[in-house]
Every structure is written in C-alpha cells, then in structure tokens.
Short mmCIF file of C-alpha atoms and ligand atoms in Angstrom, two decimals:
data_model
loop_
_atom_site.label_atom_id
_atom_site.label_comp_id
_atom_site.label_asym_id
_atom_site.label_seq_id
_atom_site.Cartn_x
_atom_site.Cartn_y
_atom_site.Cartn_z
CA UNK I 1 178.80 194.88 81.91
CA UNK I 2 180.47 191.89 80.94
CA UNK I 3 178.50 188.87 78.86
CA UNK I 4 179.16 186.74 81.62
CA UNK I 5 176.99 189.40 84.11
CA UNK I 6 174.96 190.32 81.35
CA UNK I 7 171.13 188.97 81.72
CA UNK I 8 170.41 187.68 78.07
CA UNK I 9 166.85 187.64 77.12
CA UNK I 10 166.17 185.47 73.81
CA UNK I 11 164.11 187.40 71.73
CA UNK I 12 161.63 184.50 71.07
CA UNK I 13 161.54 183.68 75.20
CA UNK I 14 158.15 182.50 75.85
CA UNK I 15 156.43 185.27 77.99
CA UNK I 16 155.24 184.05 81.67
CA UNK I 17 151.74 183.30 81.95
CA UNK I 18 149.97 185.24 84.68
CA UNK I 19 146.94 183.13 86.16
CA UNK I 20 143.79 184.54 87.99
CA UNK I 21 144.60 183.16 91.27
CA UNK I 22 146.63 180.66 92.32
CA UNK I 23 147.26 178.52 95.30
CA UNK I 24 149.82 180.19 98.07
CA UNK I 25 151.54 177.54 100.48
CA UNK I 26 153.47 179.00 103.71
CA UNK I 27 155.95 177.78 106.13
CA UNK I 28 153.67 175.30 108.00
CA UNK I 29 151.92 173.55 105.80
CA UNK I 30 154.47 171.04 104.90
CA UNK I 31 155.01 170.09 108.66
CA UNK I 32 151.22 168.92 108.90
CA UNK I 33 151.52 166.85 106.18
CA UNK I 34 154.58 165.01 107.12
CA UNK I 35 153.32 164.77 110.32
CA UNK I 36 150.23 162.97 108.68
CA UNK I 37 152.76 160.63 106.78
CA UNK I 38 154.61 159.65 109.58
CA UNK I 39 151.70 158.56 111.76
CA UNK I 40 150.05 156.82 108.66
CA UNK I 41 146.82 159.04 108.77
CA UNK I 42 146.59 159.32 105.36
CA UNK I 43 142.47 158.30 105.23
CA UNK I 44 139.59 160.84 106.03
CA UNK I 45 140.38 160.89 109.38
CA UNK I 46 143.21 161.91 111.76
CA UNK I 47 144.41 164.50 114.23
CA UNK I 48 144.67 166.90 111.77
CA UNK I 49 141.44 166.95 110.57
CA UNK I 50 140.13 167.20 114.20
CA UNK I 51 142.43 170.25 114.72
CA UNK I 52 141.26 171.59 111.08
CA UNK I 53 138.20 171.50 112.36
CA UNK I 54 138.48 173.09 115.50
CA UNK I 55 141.04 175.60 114.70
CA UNK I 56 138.48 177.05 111.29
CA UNK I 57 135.48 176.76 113.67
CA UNK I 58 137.68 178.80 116.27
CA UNK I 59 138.62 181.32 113.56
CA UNK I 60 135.11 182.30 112.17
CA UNK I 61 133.85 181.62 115.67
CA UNK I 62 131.13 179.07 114.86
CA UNK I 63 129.50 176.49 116.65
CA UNK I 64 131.12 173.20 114.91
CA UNK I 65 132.89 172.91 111.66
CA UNK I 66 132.51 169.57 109.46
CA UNK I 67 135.71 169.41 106.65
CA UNK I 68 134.48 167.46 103.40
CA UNK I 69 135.63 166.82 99.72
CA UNK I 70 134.46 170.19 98.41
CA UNK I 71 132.08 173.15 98.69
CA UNK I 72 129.91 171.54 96.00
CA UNK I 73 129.30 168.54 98.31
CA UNK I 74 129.69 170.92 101.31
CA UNK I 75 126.14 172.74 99.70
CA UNK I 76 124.81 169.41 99.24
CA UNK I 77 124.71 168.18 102.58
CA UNK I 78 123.61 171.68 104.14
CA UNK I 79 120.58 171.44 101.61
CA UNK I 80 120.13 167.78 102.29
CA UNK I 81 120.32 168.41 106.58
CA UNK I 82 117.75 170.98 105.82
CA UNK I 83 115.18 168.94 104.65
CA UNK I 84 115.16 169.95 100.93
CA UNK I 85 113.49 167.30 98.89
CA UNK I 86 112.34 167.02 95.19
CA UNK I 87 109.17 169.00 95.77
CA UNK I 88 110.74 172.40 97.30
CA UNK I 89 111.99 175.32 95.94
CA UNK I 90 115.25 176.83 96.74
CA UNK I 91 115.70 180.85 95.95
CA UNK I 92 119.51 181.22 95.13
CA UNK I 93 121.76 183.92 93.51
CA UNK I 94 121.99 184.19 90.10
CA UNK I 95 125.33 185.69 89.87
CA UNK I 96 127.43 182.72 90.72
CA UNK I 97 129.35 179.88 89.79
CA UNK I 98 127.32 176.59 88.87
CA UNK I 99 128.37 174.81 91.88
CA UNK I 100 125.91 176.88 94.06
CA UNK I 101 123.04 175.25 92.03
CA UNK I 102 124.16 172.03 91.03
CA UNK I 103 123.50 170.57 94.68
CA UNK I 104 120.03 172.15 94.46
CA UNK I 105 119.06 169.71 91.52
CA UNK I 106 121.42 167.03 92.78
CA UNK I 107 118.06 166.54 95.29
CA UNK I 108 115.44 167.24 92.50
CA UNK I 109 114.38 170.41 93.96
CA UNK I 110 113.89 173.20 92.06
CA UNK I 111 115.99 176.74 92.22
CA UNK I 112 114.43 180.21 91.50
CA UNK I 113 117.15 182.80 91.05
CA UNK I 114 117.30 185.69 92.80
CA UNK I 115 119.14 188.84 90.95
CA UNK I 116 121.95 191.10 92.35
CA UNK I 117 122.33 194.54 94.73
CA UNK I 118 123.87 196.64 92.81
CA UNK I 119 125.86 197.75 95.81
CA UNK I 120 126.86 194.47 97.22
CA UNK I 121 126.64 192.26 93.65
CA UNK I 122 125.50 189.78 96.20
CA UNK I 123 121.68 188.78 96.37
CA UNK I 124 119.22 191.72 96.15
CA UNK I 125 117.01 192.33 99.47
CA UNK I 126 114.45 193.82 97.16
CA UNK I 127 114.34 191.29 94.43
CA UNK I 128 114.08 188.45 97.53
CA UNK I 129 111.49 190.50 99.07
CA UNK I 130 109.38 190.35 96.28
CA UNK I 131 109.87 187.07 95.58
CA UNK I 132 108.95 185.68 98.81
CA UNK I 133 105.70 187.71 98.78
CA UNK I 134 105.08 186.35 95.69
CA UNK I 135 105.69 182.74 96.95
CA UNK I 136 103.61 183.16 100.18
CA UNK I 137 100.52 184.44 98.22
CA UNK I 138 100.70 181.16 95.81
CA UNK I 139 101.57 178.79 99.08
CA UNK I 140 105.37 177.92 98.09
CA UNK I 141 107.63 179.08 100.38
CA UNK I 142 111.43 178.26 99.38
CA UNK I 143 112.93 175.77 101.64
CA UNK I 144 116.12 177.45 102.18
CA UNK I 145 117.11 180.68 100.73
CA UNK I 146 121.06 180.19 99.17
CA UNK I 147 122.63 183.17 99.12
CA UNK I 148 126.11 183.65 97.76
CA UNK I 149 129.06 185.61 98.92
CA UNK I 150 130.57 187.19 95.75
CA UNK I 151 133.97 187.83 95.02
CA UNK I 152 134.95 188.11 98.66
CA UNK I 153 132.32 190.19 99.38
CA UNK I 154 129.12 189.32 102.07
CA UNK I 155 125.86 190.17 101.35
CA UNK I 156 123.64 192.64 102.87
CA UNK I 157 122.24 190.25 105.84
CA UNK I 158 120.73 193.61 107.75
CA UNK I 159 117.85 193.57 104.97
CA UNK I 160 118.02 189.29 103.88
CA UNK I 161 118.63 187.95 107.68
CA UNK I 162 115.46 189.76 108.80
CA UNK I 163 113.25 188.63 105.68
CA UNK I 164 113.51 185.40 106.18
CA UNK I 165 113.19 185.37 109.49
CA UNK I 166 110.26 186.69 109.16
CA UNK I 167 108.91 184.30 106.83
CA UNK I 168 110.65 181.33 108.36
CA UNK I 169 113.06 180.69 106.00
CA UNK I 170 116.36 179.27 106.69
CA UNK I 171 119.34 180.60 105.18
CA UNK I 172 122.57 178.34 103.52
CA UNK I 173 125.44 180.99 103.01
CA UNK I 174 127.38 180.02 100.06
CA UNK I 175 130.86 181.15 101.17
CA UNK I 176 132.93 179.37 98.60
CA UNK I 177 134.53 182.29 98.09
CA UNK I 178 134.43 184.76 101.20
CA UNK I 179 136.36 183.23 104.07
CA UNK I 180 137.95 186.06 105.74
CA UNK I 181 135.39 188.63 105.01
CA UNK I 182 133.53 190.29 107.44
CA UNK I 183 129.29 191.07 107.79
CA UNK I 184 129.60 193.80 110.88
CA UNK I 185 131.24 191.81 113.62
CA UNK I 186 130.32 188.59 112.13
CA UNK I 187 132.92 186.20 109.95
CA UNK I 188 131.09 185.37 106.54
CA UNK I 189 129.70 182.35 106.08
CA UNK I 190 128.13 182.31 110.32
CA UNK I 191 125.38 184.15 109.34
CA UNK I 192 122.95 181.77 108.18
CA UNK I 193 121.57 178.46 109.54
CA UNK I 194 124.83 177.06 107.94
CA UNK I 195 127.31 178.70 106.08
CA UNK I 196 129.64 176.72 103.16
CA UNK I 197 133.40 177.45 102.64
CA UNK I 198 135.27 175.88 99.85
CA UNK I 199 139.30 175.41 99.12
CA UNK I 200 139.95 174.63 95.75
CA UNK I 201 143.65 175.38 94.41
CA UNK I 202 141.62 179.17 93.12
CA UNK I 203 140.52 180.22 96.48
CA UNK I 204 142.22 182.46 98.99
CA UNK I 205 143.06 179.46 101.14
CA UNK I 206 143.24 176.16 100.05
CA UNK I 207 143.69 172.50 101.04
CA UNK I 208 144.20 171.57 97.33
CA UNK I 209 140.86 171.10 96.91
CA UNK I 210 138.04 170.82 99.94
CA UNK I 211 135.32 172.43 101.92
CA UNK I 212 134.19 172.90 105.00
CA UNK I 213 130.35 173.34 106.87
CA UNK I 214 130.05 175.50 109.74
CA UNK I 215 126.87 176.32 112.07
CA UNK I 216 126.10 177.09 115.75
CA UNK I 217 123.27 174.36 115.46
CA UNK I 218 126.00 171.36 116.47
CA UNK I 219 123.37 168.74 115.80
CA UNK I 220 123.25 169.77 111.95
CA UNK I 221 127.12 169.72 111.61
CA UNK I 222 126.48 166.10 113.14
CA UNK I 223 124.12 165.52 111.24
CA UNK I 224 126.01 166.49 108.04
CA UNK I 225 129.10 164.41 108.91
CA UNK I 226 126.74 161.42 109.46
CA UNK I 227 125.80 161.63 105.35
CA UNK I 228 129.30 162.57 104.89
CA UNK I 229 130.20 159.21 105.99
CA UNK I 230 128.14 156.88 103.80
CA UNK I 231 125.25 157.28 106.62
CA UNK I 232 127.26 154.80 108.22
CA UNK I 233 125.06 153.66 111.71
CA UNK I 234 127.48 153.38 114.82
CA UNK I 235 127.19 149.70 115.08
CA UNK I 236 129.69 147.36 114.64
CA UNK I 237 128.60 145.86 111.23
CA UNK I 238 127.82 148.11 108.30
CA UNK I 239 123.89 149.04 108.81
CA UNK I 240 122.59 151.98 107.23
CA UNK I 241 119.19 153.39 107.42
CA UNK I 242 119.60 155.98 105.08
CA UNK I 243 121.66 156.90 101.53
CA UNK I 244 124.72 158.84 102.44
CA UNK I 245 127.74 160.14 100.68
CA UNK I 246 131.67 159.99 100.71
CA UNK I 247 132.43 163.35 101.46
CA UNK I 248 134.60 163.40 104.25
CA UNK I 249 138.14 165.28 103.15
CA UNK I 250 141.37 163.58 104.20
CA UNK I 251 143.69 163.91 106.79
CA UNK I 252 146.47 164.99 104.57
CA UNK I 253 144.71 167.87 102.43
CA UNK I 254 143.25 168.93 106.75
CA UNK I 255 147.62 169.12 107.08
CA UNK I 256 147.21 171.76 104.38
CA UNK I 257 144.24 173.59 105.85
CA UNK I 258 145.94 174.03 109.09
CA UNK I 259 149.38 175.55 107.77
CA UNK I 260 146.82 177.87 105.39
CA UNK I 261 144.69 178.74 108.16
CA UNK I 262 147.70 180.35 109.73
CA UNK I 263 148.27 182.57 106.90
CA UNK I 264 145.04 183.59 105.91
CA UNK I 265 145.17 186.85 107.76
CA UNK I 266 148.53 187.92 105.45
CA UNK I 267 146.47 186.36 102.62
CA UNK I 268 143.43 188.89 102.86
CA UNK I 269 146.10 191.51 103.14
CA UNK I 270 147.91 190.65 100.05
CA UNK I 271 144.55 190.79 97.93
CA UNK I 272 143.20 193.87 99.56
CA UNK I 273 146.31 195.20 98.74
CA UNK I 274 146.67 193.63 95.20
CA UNK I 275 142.74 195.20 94.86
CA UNK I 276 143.79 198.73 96.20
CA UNK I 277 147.33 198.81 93.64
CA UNK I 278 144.73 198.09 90.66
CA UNK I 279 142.45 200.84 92.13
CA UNK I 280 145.48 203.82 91.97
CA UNK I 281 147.10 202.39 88.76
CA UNK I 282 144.34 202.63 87.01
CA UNK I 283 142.78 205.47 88.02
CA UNK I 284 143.64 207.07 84.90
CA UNK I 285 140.63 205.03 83.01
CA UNK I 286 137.40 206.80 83.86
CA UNK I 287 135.74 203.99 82.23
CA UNK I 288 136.64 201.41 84.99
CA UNK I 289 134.58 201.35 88.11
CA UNK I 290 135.70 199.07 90.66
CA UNK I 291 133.21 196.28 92.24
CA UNK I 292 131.78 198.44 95.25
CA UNK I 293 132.76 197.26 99.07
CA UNK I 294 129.45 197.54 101.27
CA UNK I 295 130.11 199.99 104.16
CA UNK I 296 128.69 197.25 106.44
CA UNK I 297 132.56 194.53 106.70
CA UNK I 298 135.80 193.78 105.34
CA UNK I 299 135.58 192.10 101.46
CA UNK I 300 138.32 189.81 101.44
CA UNK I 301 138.49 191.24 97.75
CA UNK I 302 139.33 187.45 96.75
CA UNK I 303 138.90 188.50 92.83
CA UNK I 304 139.82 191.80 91.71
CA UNK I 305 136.57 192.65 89.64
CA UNK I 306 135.27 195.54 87.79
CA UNK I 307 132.91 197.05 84.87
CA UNK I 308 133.77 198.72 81.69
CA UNK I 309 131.25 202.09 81.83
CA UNK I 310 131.30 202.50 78.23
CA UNK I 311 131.73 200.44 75.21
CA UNK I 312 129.83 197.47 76.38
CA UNK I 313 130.52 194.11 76.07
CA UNK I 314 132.15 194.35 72.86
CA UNK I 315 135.10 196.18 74.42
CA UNK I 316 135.18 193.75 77.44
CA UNK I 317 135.14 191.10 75.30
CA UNK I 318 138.35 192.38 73.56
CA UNK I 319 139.58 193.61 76.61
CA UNK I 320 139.83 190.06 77.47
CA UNK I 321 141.09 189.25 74.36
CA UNK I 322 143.81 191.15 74.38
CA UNK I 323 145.46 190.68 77.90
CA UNK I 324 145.13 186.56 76.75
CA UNK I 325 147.21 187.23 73.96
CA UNK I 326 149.62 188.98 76.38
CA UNK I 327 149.86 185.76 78.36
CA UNK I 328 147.46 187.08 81.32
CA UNK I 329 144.52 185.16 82.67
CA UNK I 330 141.58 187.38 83.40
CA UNK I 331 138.27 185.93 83.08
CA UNK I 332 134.33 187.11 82.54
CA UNK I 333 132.15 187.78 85.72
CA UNK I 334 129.65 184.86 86.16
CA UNK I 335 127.15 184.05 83.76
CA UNK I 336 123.92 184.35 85.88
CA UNK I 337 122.59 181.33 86.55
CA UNK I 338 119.32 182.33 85.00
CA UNK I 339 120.95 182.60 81.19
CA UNK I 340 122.47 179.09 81.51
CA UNK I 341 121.06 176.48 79.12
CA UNK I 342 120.56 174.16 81.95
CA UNK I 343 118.50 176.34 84.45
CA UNK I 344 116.80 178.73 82.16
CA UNK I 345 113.61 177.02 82.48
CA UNK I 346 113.12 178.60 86.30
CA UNK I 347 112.16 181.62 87.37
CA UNK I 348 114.10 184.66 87.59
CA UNK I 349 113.68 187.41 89.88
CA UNK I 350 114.95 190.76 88.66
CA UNK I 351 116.57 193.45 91.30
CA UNK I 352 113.58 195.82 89.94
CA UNK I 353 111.05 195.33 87.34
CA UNK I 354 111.94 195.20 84.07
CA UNK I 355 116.03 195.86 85.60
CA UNK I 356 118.06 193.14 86.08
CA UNK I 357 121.91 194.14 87.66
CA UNK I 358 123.12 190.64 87.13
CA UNK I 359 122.84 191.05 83.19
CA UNK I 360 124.64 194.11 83.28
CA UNK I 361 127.15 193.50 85.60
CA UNK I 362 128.24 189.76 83.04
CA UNK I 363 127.66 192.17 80.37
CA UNK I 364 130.65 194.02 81.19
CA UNK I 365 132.46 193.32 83.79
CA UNK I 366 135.90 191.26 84.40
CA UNK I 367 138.28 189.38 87.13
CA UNK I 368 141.90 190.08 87.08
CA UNK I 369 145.18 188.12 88.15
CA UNK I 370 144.41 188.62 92.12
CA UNK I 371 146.82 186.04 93.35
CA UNK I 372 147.90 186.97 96.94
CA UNK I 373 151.55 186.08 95.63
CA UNK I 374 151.03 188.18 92.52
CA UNK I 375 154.19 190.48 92.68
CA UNK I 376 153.91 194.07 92.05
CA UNK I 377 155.84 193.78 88.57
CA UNK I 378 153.23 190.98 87.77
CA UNK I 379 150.75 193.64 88.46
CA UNK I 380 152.56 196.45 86.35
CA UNK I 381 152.65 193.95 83.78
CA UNK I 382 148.52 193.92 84.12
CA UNK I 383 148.27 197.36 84.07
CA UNK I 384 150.28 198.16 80.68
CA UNK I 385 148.11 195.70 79.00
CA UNK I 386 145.40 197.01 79.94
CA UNK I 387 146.22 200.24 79.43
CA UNK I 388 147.45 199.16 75.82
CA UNK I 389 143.78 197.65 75.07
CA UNK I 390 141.85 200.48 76.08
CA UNK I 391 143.98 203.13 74.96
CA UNK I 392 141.77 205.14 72.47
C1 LIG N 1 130.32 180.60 94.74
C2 LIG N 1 130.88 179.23 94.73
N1 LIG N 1 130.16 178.22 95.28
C3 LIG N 1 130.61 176.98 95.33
C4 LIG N 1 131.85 176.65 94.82
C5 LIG N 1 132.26 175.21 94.85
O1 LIG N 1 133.40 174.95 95.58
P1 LIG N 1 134.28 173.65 95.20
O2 LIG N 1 135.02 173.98 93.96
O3 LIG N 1 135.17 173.52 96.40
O4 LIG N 1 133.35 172.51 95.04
C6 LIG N 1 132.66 177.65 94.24
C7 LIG N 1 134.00 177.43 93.71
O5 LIG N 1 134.44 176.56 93.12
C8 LIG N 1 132.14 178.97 94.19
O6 LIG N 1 132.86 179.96 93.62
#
C-alpha cells in the first residue's frame, strides 16, 4: 500500500460520538419544505399541514388528527378538552418522562402515579385496578387516566381499556414515543379517547420538534385546535371567550412530517432490527435481559432498553460510565415520576403491595444508541464496550 492509499489514523483522533437516537431525514422531506418556501407558507398554516394531518390520521387510521408545537402541549390540550380542572385527579404512569405530567399540573390538577407491568413496563392493570377501587370508595374518581406508551411499546389495553370503561373513565394515551407500534389490530396512540404523538429530533419520526392529537371523537380534535389557536372566535375581529394557547406547529416543520411519514415503515424496521442485532450480540451476557415485547402488537422498539440481573445499580451505573468515556450515549431508564422532587408529594400506586416494578426496573436498567441510521459497525462498536465493562 502506498502512503498516498494508505488511510492514516492520528493516534490522538478524537473518537466519534455515538448518540441515543438521532433524527433520520429521507428523500422527500426536503421537497415539502421547499415547496412551503416557494408558496410563502411559512406560518402555522398551509397545505402541508392539512396533508400532515390527513395523511398521519390516514396512517394510524383515526378519526381527525390536530398537528401542534409539541407532545407536551399536545397532552395539554387533550387534558384541557377533557374537562380536567384544578380540583381532579389524573392517574398517570410513573415510569415516564416529565412531560407526561407537567401538563397535568400546568391545569392545577393533581396526578397519582400508577406503577409498571412487569411484562409490558407500561402502566400496571393491577396497580390501576386497585387504585380506582380505592378512589370510588373515597368519591374521587380520576378525570382521565394517562397512560404512557414506553419505549415503543403499548400497554396492555385488554385489561386498562375495559377498567375504565367500566368506571367511566376516559383514557389520554401518551404516545410520545410509540408511533408505529401496534395494540392487536389497533395503531398506538387510537386506543383511548385521544391518543398524543410527539416528534422531537429523539423520536422515531420527527418534524424537528412537534406533536400531533388524534381521536375518532372529531369534535374534540376541533375542539383542541380551537385552544391551539389562542381560542380565537371565528369572527372577524379578535373576540375570545375563553384562554387559549399558541400551539399550532408550522407549515414548514408539517413539510418534514410528510417526507418522515413516508419512511416510518423502514424506520420501525431499522430499530427492530437495531433491537434484534443487540439481542444476538449479546447473548453471551446472561446478566442482560432484554425489555419484554407483549405478545398482544408490534413494539416499535424506539429505545433499545434492558436490565442488568445482577450487580445492581452500582454496576449499571458504571456500565454507563464506562461506554460515556468510550464516546457512546446510553442513558438511565426513567426516573419514576413518583421519586421526583417535584411530584413526590402524590400518591403512588405500587404494581403489588409492598412491590413496586418501576423502582426496579430505574434501578437497573439502561437505553442504548437505537438510532434507525445507527450502522452495524456503530453497533459493534456498542457491543465491545459493553462487553469490556462487564467483563468479569
Ligand atoms: C413519554 C413522553 N411523553 C411526552 C413527551 C413530550 O414530547 P415533546 O418533547 O414533543 O414535548 C415525550 C418526549 O419528549 C415522552 O417521551
């Protein structure tokens, strides 16, 4: 090999950082937006947000779909169109990210968190059950009931869907992070009353940051984009009966949304299969046990997530620690809701008595790189570190 053929790596070259999960743009996405340029729809409203719209509510096969600034204000408004007010109670997961709660106090209602399945991480049937008992014996029914897709993955709706029905209880399905995923035939996040997608630059789609609202009830998703638009009466001066919000996402970011929505089938693929390469690569470590997929839809595996069975959190901990210092971005599962400063004053509902799986599952589990454009030496990369860290 001559020096001119030769590839010369510097012995001090900095080493590429691998993130958790980053944004992945395909071959349509810039056509939207120039198209949005060149007709000067640049505000929060446009043809391509109609199409957005119309082509998400198409693809999860809901009712009506309402695009707005984020999930966090997406949540807002579904709690808001549901009546929720400062003196109701909302029962919510407590293995999620603080956005699912933040809109809950944003209307001075109060949240009581709801623990984990161990086979779904998602909310436990048995811990709600319990806790709606115990809230129809002292008169307080929750106003909605917030359950959170984790990871990619839906929740068991065979068991929640039917308890709430059955105390009245609508149902707001956080779905920040499951578009794609499956709940039998269903698309996650149609399940409840309204379901909640989001697309931030981390999610497996993204409009560089957004959200969305779907339901089947088109008078909510009306109802929503009313408050999404300052509450802003049709009339032809400004008269508002009501506060509202400026939540409406733009025309340009909908461009985005429409070339991603096109890809989003490859995009599941690519972190099923990112998910499943993790699985057989590391099947050497007995001590890793891979977030379970509920035998009841498709996880769209968004985060590859797992548990350390032995060592505790001390070894997860330096687990982490050592794939940072190896330039690779994996993170801690959620700290429940229930052990953060801010909300530790509510109540918490454990799966069983005296057992909570949310505690044990932040006690030792971890998300790594899941990037649907993560490339398989990316991924090898992963593995040796890993492999490095736990090595006995
Ligand atoms: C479970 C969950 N809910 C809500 C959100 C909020 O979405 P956004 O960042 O679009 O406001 C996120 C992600 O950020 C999330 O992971």
């Amino acid at each position: 090999m001559t020096a001119a053929t030769a590839t010369i790596i510097a012995p001090d070259a900095p080493v590429e950082r691998i993130a958790l999960s980053v944004p992945d743009i395909g071959e349509h996405e810039q056509r939207f937006v120039d198209e949005a340029f060149a007709g000067n729809w640049i505000g929060p409203l446009g043809p391509n947000l109609d199409a957005f719209e119309r082509e998400l509510a198409a693809r999860v096969g809901a009712g009506k779909a309402l695009a707005v600034s984020s999930g966090t204000a997406g949540l807002h408004l579904a709690l808001r169109c549901l009546g929720v007010g400062s003196e109701d109670r909302v029962f919510c997961s407590s293995l999620t990210f603080a956005a699912s709660v933040n809109p809950i106090r944003y209307l001075g209602a109060e949240p009581v968190f709801v623990d984990s399945d161990p086979d779904t991480w998602c909310m436990s049937p048995r811990a709600l059950e319990r806790a709606l008992q115990a809230a129809q014996r002292k008169g307080r029914l929750p106003k909605v009931v917030l359950v959170v897709n984790l990871y990619g993955q839906s929740a068991d709706f065979r068991a929640i869907e039917s308890l709430c029905g059955s105390y009245g209880v609508p149902i707001v399905e956080d779905a920040a992070e499951s578009l794609g995923a499956t709940f039998e035939a269903r698309a996650s996040g149609t399940i409840g009353r309204i379901g909640v997608y989001s697309f931030n630059g981390n999610k497996i789609i993204t409009t560089g940051g957004g959200g969305a609202i779907v339901s089947d009830d088109v008078a909510l998703v009306d109802r929503a984009r009313h408050l999404a638009t300052q509450a802003r009466e049709a009339r032809p001066e400004y008269h508002h009966l009501e506060v509202g919000y400026n939540y409406r996402m733009s025309n340009v970011q909908a461009g985005i949304g429409r070339g991603q929505l096109r890809v989003l089938d490859a995009r599941i693929a690519a972190r099923r299969g990112v998910f499943d390469r993790y699985r057989k690569l590391l099947a050497h470590i007995p001590e890793i046990t891979w977030m379970p997929e509920a035998p009841f839809g498709q996880s769209s595996r968004w985060l590859s997530v797992a548990t350390l069975t032995s060592g505790g959190a001390a070894t997860r901990d330096a687990l982490l620690a050592s794939l940072d210092g190896a330039g690779i971005e994996a993170r801690h599962v959620w700290k429940p809701m229930h052990r953060q400063p801010v909300f530790e004053a509510y109540d918490y509902i454990p799966h069983e008595v005296g057992f909570s799986v949310s505690d044990r599952l932040y006690g030792t589990g971890f998300c790594l790189p899941s990037s649907s454009s993560l490339t398989e030496a990316q991924q090898h990369r992963v593995v040796h570190a890993i492999d490095a860290a736990l090595a006995p």
